[in-house]
Short mmCIF file of C-alpha atoms in Angstrom, two decimals:
data_model
loop_
_atom_site.label_atom_id
_atom_site.label_comp_id
_atom_site.label_asym_id
_atom_site.label_seq_id
_atom_site.Cartn_x
_atom_site.Cartn_y
_atom_site.Cartn_z
CA MET E 1 27.22 -4.39 -21.42
CA VAL E 2 25.31 -3.37 -24.54
CA GLU E 3 21.90 -2.13 -23.42
CA LEU E 4 19.03 -3.95 -25.07
CA ALA E 5 15.52 -2.75 -25.83
CA VAL E 6 13.13 -3.71 -23.03
CA PRO E 7 11.68 -6.81 -24.78
CA GLN E 8 15.16 -8.19 -25.44
CA GLU E 9 16.32 -7.26 -21.94
CA ALA E 10 13.29 -9.03 -20.49
CA ARG E 11 14.29 -12.22 -22.33
CA ARG E 12 17.85 -11.96 -20.99
CA LEU E 13 16.58 -11.42 -17.46
CA LEU E 14 14.15 -14.33 -17.74
CA LYS E 15 17.04 -16.62 -18.63
CA LEU E 16 19.00 -15.22 -15.69
CA LEU E 17 16.02 -15.79 -13.37
CA VAL E 18 15.75 -19.39 -14.59
CA LYS E 19 19.50 -19.94 -14.09
CA LYS E 20 19.40 -18.55 -10.55
CA ASN E 21 16.24 -20.47 -9.60
CA PRO E 22 16.48 -24.10 -10.75
CA VAL E 23 13.16 -24.90 -9.05
CA LEU E 24 11.48 -23.20 -12.05
CA GLU E 25 12.54 -26.06 -14.34
CA ILE E 26 12.05 -23.95 -17.47
CA PRO E 27 14.27 -25.23 -20.33
CA GLU E 28 16.07 -22.61 -22.41
CA ASP E 29 14.57 -23.98 -25.63
CA TYR E 30 11.11 -23.48 -24.10
CA VAL E 31 11.96 -19.83 -23.45
CA ASP E 32 13.16 -19.37 -27.03
CA THR E 33 10.29 -21.28 -28.65
CA TYR E 34 7.19 -20.47 -26.64
CA ILE E 35 7.74 -17.13 -24.84
CA HIS E 36 7.31 -13.93 -26.84
CA PHE E 37 8.05 -10.42 -25.59
CA LYS E 38 6.73 -7.34 -27.36
CA GLY E 39 6.59 -3.64 -26.55
CA GLY E 40 8.43 -0.36 -26.81
CA ASP E 41 12.21 -0.05 -26.63
CA LEU E 42 12.32 2.26 -23.61
CA PRO E 43 11.41 1.59 -19.97
CA VAL E 44 8.29 3.38 -18.74
CA GLN E 45 9.58 4.17 -15.21
CA PRO E 46 12.03 6.89 -14.14
CA GLY E 47 15.50 5.93 -13.00
CA GLY E 48 17.97 3.18 -13.72
CA LEU E 49 16.45 0.13 -12.03
CA LYS E 50 15.40 -2.47 -14.60
CA SER E 51 12.05 -2.95 -12.91
CA GLY E 52 9.89 -3.03 -16.04
CA ALA E 53 12.05 -5.67 -17.73
CA LEU E 54 12.13 -7.66 -14.48
CA SER E 55 8.35 -7.39 -14.28
CA ALA E 56 8.09 -8.83 -17.79
CA ALA E 57 10.55 -11.62 -16.95
CA SER E 58 8.68 -12.45 -13.72
CA HIS E 59 5.34 -12.64 -15.51
CA ALA E 60 6.90 -14.82 -18.20
CA ALA E 61 8.18 -17.19 -15.50
CA LEU E 62 4.69 -17.22 -13.97
CA ALA E 63 3.12 -18.13 -17.30
CA ALA E 64 5.75 -20.79 -18.05
CA VAL E 65 5.34 -22.63 -14.73
CA ALA E 66 1.55 -22.26 -14.95
CA ASP E 67 1.74 -23.86 -18.40
CA GLN E 68 3.83 -26.71 -16.96
CA PHE E 69 1.10 -27.30 -14.40
CA ALA E 70 -1.55 -27.22 -17.13
CA GLN E 71 0.37 -29.67 -19.32
CA ASP E 72 0.61 -32.10 -16.39
CA ARG E 73 -3.01 -31.62 -15.41
CA TYR E 74 -4.73 -31.68 -18.79
CA GLY E 75 -2.21 -33.52 -20.99
CA THR E 76 -1.90 -30.60 -23.38
CA GLU E 77 0.97 -29.43 -25.55
CA PRO E 78 2.92 -26.29 -24.52
CA SER E 79 1.15 -22.97 -24.99
CA GLN E 80 2.47 -19.89 -26.70
CA ILE E 81 3.01 -17.17 -24.10
CA THR E 82 2.98 -13.43 -24.84
CA ILE E 83 4.22 -10.69 -22.52
CA ASP E 84 3.72 -7.04 -23.46
CA THR E 85 6.59 -5.22 -21.76
CA ASP E 86 4.76 -1.89 -21.66
CA HIS E 87 1.88 -3.65 -19.92
CA SER E 88 4.28 -5.26 -17.44
CA GLY E 89 5.75 -1.81 -16.76
CA TYR E 90 2.32 -0.34 -16.07
CA PHE E 91 1.64 -3.28 -13.75
CA LEU E 92 4.06 -1.68 -11.29
CA ALA E 93 1.49 1.06 -10.67
CA SER E 94 -1.53 -1.24 -10.88
CA PRO E 95 -2.95 -0.34 -7.43
CA ALA E 96 -3.48 3.20 -8.78
CA LEU E 97 -4.77 2.18 -12.23
CA CYS E 98 -8.44 1.70 -11.55
CA LYS E 99 -11.80 3.39 -12.05
CA PHE E 100 -14.97 2.76 -10.05
CA ASP E 101 -18.40 4.19 -9.28
CA ASN E 102 -18.82 3.52 -5.56
CA ALA E 103 -16.43 4.35 -2.72
CA ALA E 104 -14.90 1.59 -0.62
CA PRO E 105 -15.49 1.48 3.13
CA ASP E 106 -12.80 3.03 5.32
CA TRP E 107 -10.22 0.63 6.77
CA GLU E 108 -7.78 3.36 7.80
CA ASP E 109 -9.47 4.53 10.98
CA GLY E 110 -10.25 7.90 9.48
CA GLY E 111 -7.12 8.22 7.37
CA MET E 112 -3.57 7.07 8.02
CA TRP E 113 -1.73 9.81 6.15
CA THR E 114 -4.08 12.78 6.13
CA LYS E 115 -2.15 14.71 8.80
CA PRO E 116 1.14 16.21 7.58
CA MET E 117 3.11 14.56 10.39
CA HIS E 118 1.61 11.16 9.62
CA ALA E 119 2.32 11.52 5.91
CA SER E 120 5.92 12.48 6.70
CA ALA E 121 6.67 9.68 9.16
CA THR E 122 7.41 7.31 6.26
CA CYS E 123 10.14 9.09 4.29
CA ILE E 124 13.90 9.10 3.79
CA TYR E 125 15.83 11.53 6.03
CA PRO E 126 19.47 12.66 6.37
CA THR E 127 21.49 11.66 9.42
CA LYS E 128 24.19 13.20 11.58
CA ASP E 129 26.94 11.19 9.88
CA GLY E 130 26.03 12.17 6.32
CA ARG E 131 23.95 9.11 5.53
CA TRP E 132 20.26 8.53 4.84
CA PHE E 133 17.70 6.64 6.87
CA GLN E 134 14.27 5.31 5.90
CA LEU E 135 11.79 6.04 8.67
CA HIS E 136 8.56 4.08 8.52
CA GLY E 137 5.42 4.72 10.52
CA ASP E 138 3.84 1.36 9.66
CA LEU E 139 0.05 1.64 9.30
CA ASP E 140 -0.17 3.77 12.44
CA CYS E 141 2.77 6.11 13.07
CA ARG E 142 1.62 7.32 16.48
CA PRO E 143 3.60 4.70 18.47
CA LEU E 144 6.73 5.59 16.48
CA LEU E 145 6.32 9.30 17.11
CA LYS E 146 5.75 8.66 20.82
CA ASP E 147 8.81 6.42 21.18
CA ILE E 148 11.16 8.87 19.46
CA GLY E 149 9.80 11.87 21.36
CA ILE E 150 8.18 13.74 18.46
CA GLU E 151 4.91 15.49 19.24
CA ASP E 152 2.01 14.36 17.06
CA ALA E 153 1.21 17.96 16.31
CA GLU E 154 -1.31 19.54 13.98
CA LEU E 155 0.84 21.21 11.33
CA ALA E 156 -0.01 23.26 8.28
CA THR E 157 2.12 21.46 5.69
CA ARG E 158 4.16 18.33 5.10
CA GLN E 159 7.23 20.54 4.77
CA ASP E 160 6.70 21.68 8.35
CA ALA E 161 6.55 18.05 9.48
CA GLN E 162 9.58 17.06 7.42
CA ASP E 163 11.58 19.94 8.89
CA ILE E 164 10.83 18.68 12.42
CA LEU E 165 11.74 15.09 11.55
CA THR E 166 14.90 16.18 9.70
CA GLU E 167 16.03 18.18 12.72
CA TRP E 168 15.54 15.03 14.83
CA THR E 169 17.30 12.56 12.47
CA MET E 170 20.22 14.97 12.08
CA GLN E 171 20.90 14.58 15.82
CA HIS E 172 21.60 10.84 15.35
CA THR E 173 23.89 8.66 13.28
CA ALA E 174 22.37 6.11 10.94
CA GLU E 175 23.59 3.28 13.20
CA ASP E 176 22.00 4.99 16.22
CA LEU E 177 18.67 5.23 14.38
CA GLU E 178 18.85 1.57 13.37
CA ALA E 179 19.52 0.54 16.97
CA MET E 180 16.63 2.72 18.14
CA MET E 181 14.20 1.13 15.70
CA ILE E 182 15.28 -2.34 16.80
CA LYS E 183 14.91 -1.40 20.47
CA TYR E 184 11.39 -0.08 20.02
CA ARG E 185 10.41 -2.80 17.48
CA HIS E 186 9.64 -0.36 14.68
CA SER E 187 10.35 -0.56 10.99
CA GLY E 188 13.25 1.53 9.71
CA SER E 189 16.49 0.99 7.87
CA ILE E 190 19.79 2.55 6.96
CA CYS E 191 19.87 3.27 3.24
CA TYR E 192 22.72 0.97 2.30
CA ASP E 193 24.74 0.80 -0.87
CA PRO E 194 24.02 -2.61 -2.52
CA LYS E 195 27.54 -3.96 -1.92
CA GLU E 196 27.61 -2.55 1.60
CA TRP E 197 24.37 -4.42 2.35
CA LEU E 198 25.90 -7.68 1.13
CA GLY E 199 28.59 -7.19 3.75
CA THR E 200 26.10 -7.13 6.63
CA ASP E 201 25.11 -10.32 8.45
CA MET E 202 21.54 -10.01 7.18
CA GLY E 203 22.58 -9.31 3.61
CA TYR E 204 25.00 -12.25 3.70
CA ALA E 205 22.29 -14.61 5.01
CA LEU E 206 19.74 -13.52 2.43
CA ALA E 207 22.23 -13.66 -0.46
CA LYS E 208 22.37 -17.42 -0.03
CA LYS E 209 18.65 -17.76 -0.74
CA SER E 210 16.95 -17.94 -4.12
CA VAL E 211 14.27 -15.43 -5.02
CA CYS E 212 12.00 -18.41 -5.71
CA ASN E 213 12.55 -20.17 -2.40
CA VAL E 214 10.69 -23.52 -2.29
CA LEU E 215 11.50 -26.37 0.12
CA PRO E 216 9.76 -29.59 1.20
CA LEU E 217 7.79 -29.28 4.43
CA GLY E 218 6.91 -32.02 6.87
CA GLU E 219 6.77 -35.75 6.22
CA PRO E 220 6.86 -37.19 2.67
CA ARG E 221 3.44 -38.00 1.27
CA GLU E 222 1.95 -39.45 -1.87
CA PRO E 223 1.37 -37.16 -4.89
CA THR E 224 -1.77 -35.07 -4.56
CA PRO E 225 -4.37 -35.65 -7.30
CA TYR E 226 -5.77 -32.66 -9.13
CA PRO E 227 -9.17 -31.41 -7.96
CA PRO E 228 -12.18 -31.75 -10.29
CA ALA E 229 -12.32 -29.14 -13.06
CA ASN E 230 -15.30 -28.21 -15.20
CA HIS E 231 -13.91 -25.16 -17.00
CA GLY E 232 -10.33 -26.09 -17.86
CA ARG E 233 -8.72 -23.33 -15.78
CA ILE E 234 -5.12 -23.92 -14.74
CA LEU E 235 -5.69 -23.63 -10.98
CA GLU E 236 -9.37 -24.52 -10.97
CA GLY E 237 -10.33 -26.12 -7.68
CA ILE E 238 -7.16 -24.98 -5.88
CA LYS E 239 -8.19 -23.32 -2.62
CA VAL E 240 -6.16 -20.50 -1.07
CA VAL E 241 -6.41 -18.80 2.32
CA GLU E 242 -4.72 -15.39 2.29
CA MET E 243 -3.89 -13.82 5.65
CA ALA E 244 -2.02 -10.73 4.51
CA ARG E 245 -2.43 -6.97 4.31
CA VAL E 246 -1.37 -4.14 2.01
CA ILE E 247 0.24 -5.18 -1.32
CA ALA E 248 2.76 -8.03 -1.56
CA GLY E 249 0.80 -10.88 0.04
CA PRO E 250 -2.51 -9.84 -1.57
CA THR E 251 -0.74 -9.67 -4.95
CA ILE E 252 0.13 -13.35 -4.52
CA GLY E 253 -3.55 -14.15 -4.02
CA GLN E 254 -4.67 -11.89 -6.85
CA THR E 255 -2.21 -13.59 -9.21
CA LEU E 256 -3.37 -17.09 -8.30
CA ALA E 257 -6.97 -15.96 -8.73
CA HIS E 258 -6.50 -14.94 -12.37
CA LEU E 259 -5.30 -18.49 -13.05
CA GLY E 260 -8.54 -19.86 -11.63
CA ALA E 261 -7.81 -20.49 -7.94
CA GLN E 262 -10.43 -19.89 -5.25
CA VAL E 263 -8.91 -17.29 -2.94
CA ILE E 264 -10.37 -16.17 0.37
CA LYS E 265 -8.74 -13.07 1.85
CA VAL E 266 -8.97 -12.86 5.65
CA ASN E 267 -8.75 -9.40 7.22
CA PRO E 268 -8.59 -9.03 11.01
CA PRO E 269 -11.30 -6.42 11.65
CA HIS E 270 -9.24 -4.69 14.36
CA LEU E 271 -6.23 -4.03 12.11
CA ARG E 272 -5.89 -1.21 9.62
CA ASP E 273 -5.43 -1.80 5.92
CA ILE E 274 -5.21 0.59 2.98
CA THR E 275 -8.71 1.50 1.88
CA ALA E 276 -7.90 2.15 -1.78
CA LEU E 277 -6.43 -1.32 -2.29
CA GLN E 278 -9.92 -2.78 -2.07
CA TYR E 279 -10.50 -1.59 -5.65
CA THR E 280 -7.74 -3.77 -7.12
CA LEU E 281 -6.25 -6.34 -4.75
CA THR E 282 -9.54 -8.03 -3.91
CA VAL E 283 -10.41 -8.77 -7.54
CA GLY E 284 -11.08 -12.44 -8.16
CA LYS E 285 -11.31 -13.18 -4.43
CA HIS E 286 -13.84 -13.57 -1.70
CA THR E 287 -13.11 -11.55 1.43
CA VAL E 288 -13.94 -12.19 5.08
CA ALA E 289 -13.31 -10.27 8.30
CA LEU E 290 -12.40 -12.61 11.15
CA ASP E 291 -10.47 -12.05 14.38
CA ALA E 292 -8.31 -15.09 15.17
CA ARG E 293 -8.08 -13.97 18.82
CA GLU E 294 -11.76 -14.86 19.27
CA PRO E 295 -12.30 -18.64 19.58
CA ASP E 296 -15.49 -18.77 17.52
CA GLN E 297 -13.95 -16.71 14.72
CA LYS E 298 -10.69 -18.66 14.82
CA ALA E 299 -12.72 -21.84 14.38
CA LYS E 300 -14.08 -20.45 11.10
CA ILE E 301 -10.55 -19.73 9.86
CA ASP E 302 -9.54 -23.24 10.96
CA GLN E 303 -12.32 -24.67 8.80
CA LEU E 304 -11.08 -22.74 5.77
CA VAL E 305 -7.47 -23.79 6.33
CA ALA E 306 -8.56 -27.42 6.68
CA LYS E 307 -9.75 -27.30 3.05
CA ALA E 308 -6.94 -25.15 1.66
CA ASP E 309 -4.19 -26.13 -0.75
CA VAL E 310 -2.26 -22.90 -0.11
CA PHE E 311 -1.92 -20.76 3.02
CA ILE E 312 -0.42 -17.26 2.62
CA ASN E 313 1.07 -15.68 5.75
CA GLY E 314 1.85 -12.04 5.09
CA PHE E 315 2.60 -11.07 8.69
CA ARG E 316 5.92 -10.69 10.48
CA PRO E 317 7.48 -14.11 11.24
CA GLY E 318 6.06 -15.49 14.47
CA SER E 319 2.93 -13.33 14.54
CA LEU E 320 0.54 -15.95 13.20
CA ASP E 321 2.24 -18.73 15.16
CA ARG E 322 0.89 -17.14 18.33
CA LEU E 323 -2.61 -17.27 16.85
CA GLY E 324 -2.40 -20.91 15.81
CA PHE E 325 -1.44 -20.47 12.15
CA GLY E 326 2.27 -21.25 12.09
CA LYS E 327 3.56 -24.02 9.83
CA ASP E 328 3.09 -26.88 12.30
CA SER E 329 -0.42 -25.76 13.23
CA VAL E 330 -1.44 -25.40 9.58
CA LEU E 331 -0.05 -28.87 8.81
CA ASP E 332 -2.14 -30.20 11.70
CA LEU E 333 -5.24 -28.45 10.39
CA ALA E 334 -4.62 -29.98 6.96
CA ASN E 335 -5.09 -33.34 8.70
CA GLY E 336 -2.92 -35.44 6.44
CA ARG E 337 -3.46 -33.41 3.28
CA SER E 338 -0.45 -31.82 1.60
CA ILE E 339 -0.42 -28.03 1.67
CA VAL E 340 1.78 -25.15 0.50
CA TYR E 341 2.67 -22.73 3.31
CA VAL E 342 3.84 -19.28 2.18
CA ASP E 343 5.80 -16.80 4.30
CA GLU E 344 5.76 -13.36 2.64
CA ASN E 345 7.78 -10.81 4.57
CA CYS E 346 10.62 -8.31 4.42
CA TYR E 347 13.77 -10.22 5.34
CA GLY E 348 12.97 -13.91 4.93
CA LEU E 349 13.17 -16.52 7.69
CA GLU E 350 16.89 -16.61 8.49
CA GLY E 351 19.45 -14.08 9.66
CA PRO E 352 19.51 -11.49 12.46
CA TYR E 353 16.61 -9.41 11.11
CA LYS E 354 14.25 -12.31 10.40
CA GLY E 355 11.85 -11.23 13.14
CA ARG E 356 11.89 -7.50 12.39
CA PRO E 357 8.88 -5.76 10.89
CA GLY E 358 9.41 -4.38 7.43
CA TRP E 359 7.65 -3.00 4.40
CA GLN E 360 8.47 -2.26 0.79
CA GLN E 361 10.32 0.97 1.64
CA ILE E 362 12.44 -0.85 4.23
CA ALA E 363 13.42 -3.52 1.70
CA ASP E 364 14.27 -0.77 -0.81
CA ALA E 365 16.50 0.98 1.72
CA ALA E 366 18.21 -2.09 3.16
CA SER E 367 18.99 -3.81 -0.14
CA GLY E 368 20.55 -0.73 -1.71
CA ALA E 369 17.75 -0.10 -4.19
CA SER E 370 17.09 3.41 -2.84
CA VAL E 371 20.76 4.38 -3.11
CA ALA E 372 21.06 2.79 -6.56
CA GLN E 373 17.97 4.66 -7.75
CA ALA E 374 19.38 7.98 -6.50
CA LYS E 375 22.74 7.38 -8.21
CA SER E 376 21.01 6.53 -11.48
CA LEU E 377 19.23 9.89 -11.30
CA GLY E 378 22.52 11.73 -10.81
CA MET E 379 22.24 12.15 -7.04
CA GLU E 380 25.45 10.88 -5.48
CA SER E 381 25.42 10.30 -1.72
CA HIS E 382 21.64 10.37 -1.65
CA ALA E 383 18.77 7.91 -1.45
CA VAL E 384 15.33 8.06 -3.05
CA LEU E 385 12.57 5.50 -3.25
CA PRO E 386 12.18 3.49 -6.44
CA PRO E 387 9.32 5.10 -8.34
CA LEU E 388 6.47 2.66 -7.55
CA PRO E 389 5.57 -0.18 -5.13
CA ILE E 390 7.84 -2.39 -7.23
CA SER E 391 9.28 -4.78 -4.66
CA ASP E 392 5.79 -5.31 -3.21
CA LEU E 393 4.24 -6.21 -6.54
CA LEU E 394 7.08 -8.30 -7.96
CA THR E 395 7.59 -10.16 -4.69
CA GLY E 396 3.91 -10.98 -5.05
CA VAL E 397 4.31 -12.26 -8.61
CA LEU E 398 7.43 -14.27 -7.79
CA GLY E 399 5.71 -15.62 -4.69
CA ALA E 400 2.93 -16.89 -6.95
CA VAL E 401 5.56 -18.43 -9.26
CA SER E 402 7.05 -20.27 -6.29
CA ILE E 403 3.61 -21.52 -5.25
CA LEU E 404 3.04 -22.88 -8.76
CA CYS E 405 6.36 -24.74 -8.51
CA ALA E 406 5.27 -26.17 -5.17
CA LEU E 407 1.82 -27.19 -6.47
CA ARG E 408 3.44 -28.76 -9.55
CA ASP E 409 5.83 -30.78 -7.37
CA ARG E 410 3.06 -31.68 -4.91
CA SER E 411 1.24 -33.36 -7.79
CA ARG E 412 4.36 -34.92 -9.31
CA LYS E 413 6.29 -35.97 -6.19
CA GLY E 414 3.93 -35.50 -3.26
CA GLY E 415 4.39 -33.78 0.08
CA SER E 416 3.82 -30.34 1.52
CA TYR E 417 6.02 -27.36 0.68
CA SER E 418 7.30 -24.16 2.27
CA VAL E 419 7.61 -21.01 0.15
CA VAL E 420 9.42 -17.87 1.30
CA ALA E 421 8.75 -14.63 -0.60
CA SER E 422 11.05 -11.86 0.63
CA LEU E 423 10.82 -8.22 -0.39
CA THR E 424 14.50 -7.66 0.26
CA ALA E 425 15.52 -10.78 -1.68
CA TYR E 426 13.73 -9.45 -4.76
CA ASN E 427 15.46 -6.08 -4.40
CA MET E 428 18.86 -7.73 -4.01
CA PHE E 429 18.32 -9.53 -7.30
CA CYS E 430 17.16 -6.29 -8.94
CA VAL E 431 20.33 -4.37 -7.98
CA SER E 432 22.74 -7.27 -8.59
CA ASP E 433 25.59 -6.85 -11.04
CA GLU E 434 24.13 -9.55 -13.30
CA VAL E 435 20.88 -7.61 -13.71
CA GLY E 436 22.63 -4.24 -13.99
CA ILE E 437 21.48 -0.61 -13.97
CA TYR E 438 20.48 1.41 -17.01
CA PRO E 439 23.12 3.96 -18.04
CA SER E 440 22.44 7.67 -17.68
CA GLU E 441 21.77 8.03 -21.43
CA ILE E 442 18.72 5.76 -21.20
CA VAL E 443 17.57 7.31 -17.90
CA GLN E 444 17.72 10.74 -19.50
CA GLU E 445 15.94 9.61 -22.66
CA VAL E 446 13.13 8.15 -20.56
CA GLU E 447 12.84 11.45 -18.68
CA ARG E 448 12.71 13.41 -21.96
CA THR E 449 9.99 11.05 -23.21
CA PHE E 450 7.74 11.10 -20.14
CA GLU E 451 8.72 14.27 -18.21
CA PHE E 452 8.23 12.70 -14.79
CA GLY E 453 9.95 15.62 -13.10
CA PRO E 454 12.34 15.66 -10.14
CA ILE E 455 12.31 12.88 -7.54
CA LYS E 456 13.35 13.73 -3.97
CA PRO E 457 14.12 11.81 -0.76
CA SER E 458 10.98 13.35 0.75
CA ASP E 459 8.76 11.72 -1.90
CA ASN E 460 6.71 8.86 -0.51
CA VAL E 461 5.10 6.03 -2.49
CA SER E 462 1.88 7.98 -3.07
CA ASP E 463 3.80 11.02 -4.33
CA LEU E 464 5.69 8.87 -6.81
CA LEU E 465 2.59 7.03 -7.98
CA VAL E 466 0.94 10.35 -8.76
CA LYS E 467 4.01 11.65 -10.66
CA VAL E 468 4.40 8.51 -12.74
CA VAL E 469 0.75 7.85 -13.53
CA THR E 470 0.16 11.54 -14.36
CA ALA E 471 3.04 11.41 -16.85
CA TRP E 472 1.72 8.20 -18.42
CA LYS E 473 -1.72 9.70 -18.85
CA LYS E 474 -0.23 12.77 -20.50
CA LYS E 475 2.29 11.01 -22.74
CA ARG E 476 0.54 7.68 -23.35
CA PRO E 477 -3.18 8.49 -23.24
CA ASP E 478 -4.08 5.52 -25.46
CA HIS E 479 -2.32 3.15 -23.05
CA MET E 480 -4.06 4.73 -20.06
CA ASP E 481 -7.54 4.50 -21.62
CA PHE E 482 -9.61 2.53 -19.11
CA GLU E 483 -11.65 1.16 -22.01
CA GLY E 484 -8.48 0.25 -23.92
CA LYS E 485 -6.45 -2.89 -24.49
CA TYR E 486 -4.60 -2.93 -21.17
CA PHE E 487 -7.72 -2.84 -19.00
CA ILE E 488 -10.57 -5.12 -18.09
CA GLY E 489 -13.72 -4.45 -16.13
CA PHE E 490 -16.87 -5.58 -14.44
CA GLU E 491 -20.23 -4.01 -15.15
CA ASP E 492 -21.57 -4.50 -11.66
CA GLY E 493 -20.31 -5.35 -8.23
CA PRO E 494 -19.99 -3.70 -4.82
CA PHE E 495 -18.08 -0.78 -6.37
CA GLY E 496 -20.42 -0.46 -9.35
CA ARG E 497 -18.86 -0.43 -12.80
CA THR E 498 -15.12 -0.96 -12.33
CA ARG E 499 -12.08 -0.89 -14.60
CA LEU E 500 -8.60 -2.09 -13.65
CA LEU E 501 -5.39 -3.26 -15.26
CA ALA E 502 -5.72 -6.66 -16.94
CA PRO E 503 -3.45 -9.63 -16.11
CA VAL E 504 -0.08 -9.31 -17.83
CA ALA E 505 0.69 -12.94 -18.64
CA GLN E 506 -1.18 -14.17 -21.72
CA ILE E 507 -1.18 -17.98 -22.06
CA GLU E 508 -2.60 -19.08 -25.40
CA LYS E 509 -4.68 -22.07 -24.27
CA TYR E 510 -5.63 -20.68 -20.88
CA PRO E 511 -6.87 -17.06 -20.88
CA SER E 512 -6.09 -15.20 -17.66
CA LYS E 513 -9.13 -13.63 -16.05
CA TRP E 514 -10.73 -12.92 -12.71
CA ASP E 515 -14.08 -14.52 -11.99
CA HIS E 516 -15.30 -11.96 -9.44
CA PRO E 517 -15.29 -8.16 -9.29
CA PRO E 518 -13.31 -6.39 -6.57
CA ARG E 519 -15.11 -6.05 -3.28
CA PRO E 520 -14.73 -4.54 0.19
CA TYR E 521 -12.75 -6.33 2.85
CA GLY E 522 -15.02 -8.56 4.92
CA HIS E 523 -17.69 -8.78 2.22
CA ASP E 524 -18.35 -12.54 2.08
CA GLN E 525 -19.16 -15.56 4.20
CA PRO E 526 -16.21 -17.78 5.26
CA THR E 527 -16.79 -20.70 2.90
CA PHE E 528 -15.29 -22.14 -0.27
CA ASP E 529 -18.76 -23.25 -1.34
CA TYR E 530 -19.43 -20.51 -3.85
#
């Protein structure tokens, strides 16, 4: 395959995405006529995964389906769509690309990763049989450490902690570790080769699913009329309840918000979340803290869901069912109204691992992305994390694309819809033969351009974010200027003057923007009347 510059590769991958996901209904002549990619020739991330070009393609699909919805809703002609591929590459570090005056309140119970052992519990480790295994401590690694018999000791350095954990993983085969994680109901995965993963029962089940997975839900109903609109926004009047933590699910809500949707993010006050994400992944939303285990607080969530057009479930399959927010319960709360129900999770809803917990790093390991990334960096028989929270963020974007397809069809054909956004499904597409991996010549040229430095199995997501963003700031200071073209801001809000990365997709007739500054979790009242 002749390697194309990133804008041309993004166009090729968009056409591939459309081919693989017929629910998008994007004609090829529309792609060629109305979608424009611009940007530098080289990727902006280390390694061989085509994440930046896939980011551009995903945002182009988002804009195209959003424009379909707008044409139906407002009777307009197609819009010209512009995607800057450098911007879409920087999007993959967007949780770290922000500036603010006031600190966010702590949602980490004093810090989840401040202790060396806690910071080391989510890393890739070697095993007894010469393989690699992704340990994951979830948002509280203490139960994991207890179950595997590792003392939660006060240590001087992360290297000390990693030495202890390496000694432990080297006593077990990768299959033994996988069985142990399943037994104790923890996250964790063997770092598979992409083709090896396809040969597993879970890989086989997931390979049959589209990345944009949209299906009718419940009984057929009449088409849903569009809500009133006074400002001509694409999703104006569309109401979204987001019950999700960390990155992928909240990225879905954030993406819908910049198209004009009203999004209310619900955080259970007893569960940890990542404090720093309040600066970026609450932008455009209202946020509430409600505990669905308490009847009076559940009633408030019920009232929100009863008015919602979209419900985002970012918890492990089955978790919200027990609290009264599974599909059937949400359909009942909708009381005859059509609704889009979204399951965002690691493995999807079918196959032997459908009920397992999982995070971005688990999807990277299981799908083969971590092995593919290591090979592209010249490390045979190793595994390293992809350089940024890529599968989280692009699962979020593609989840939003799927929701737009469902909302479009709800208005055209009627009925409720189920959307499944799977981290591992995105990664499987990313490492597929049809997408491909950049050759070593391009990987090396990118390294010469940015000087990211070495990447190791012991690097966690935060380590990699720091390496990548530091290199961008050094080598592309104009692009990393918080007052520059890739950033937007708010002059006041709970965090004072804030700056964060602007929306990537630019739709000519419908400017993308967020209507509200970022805010702490649990900041607002539980109402859509704002």
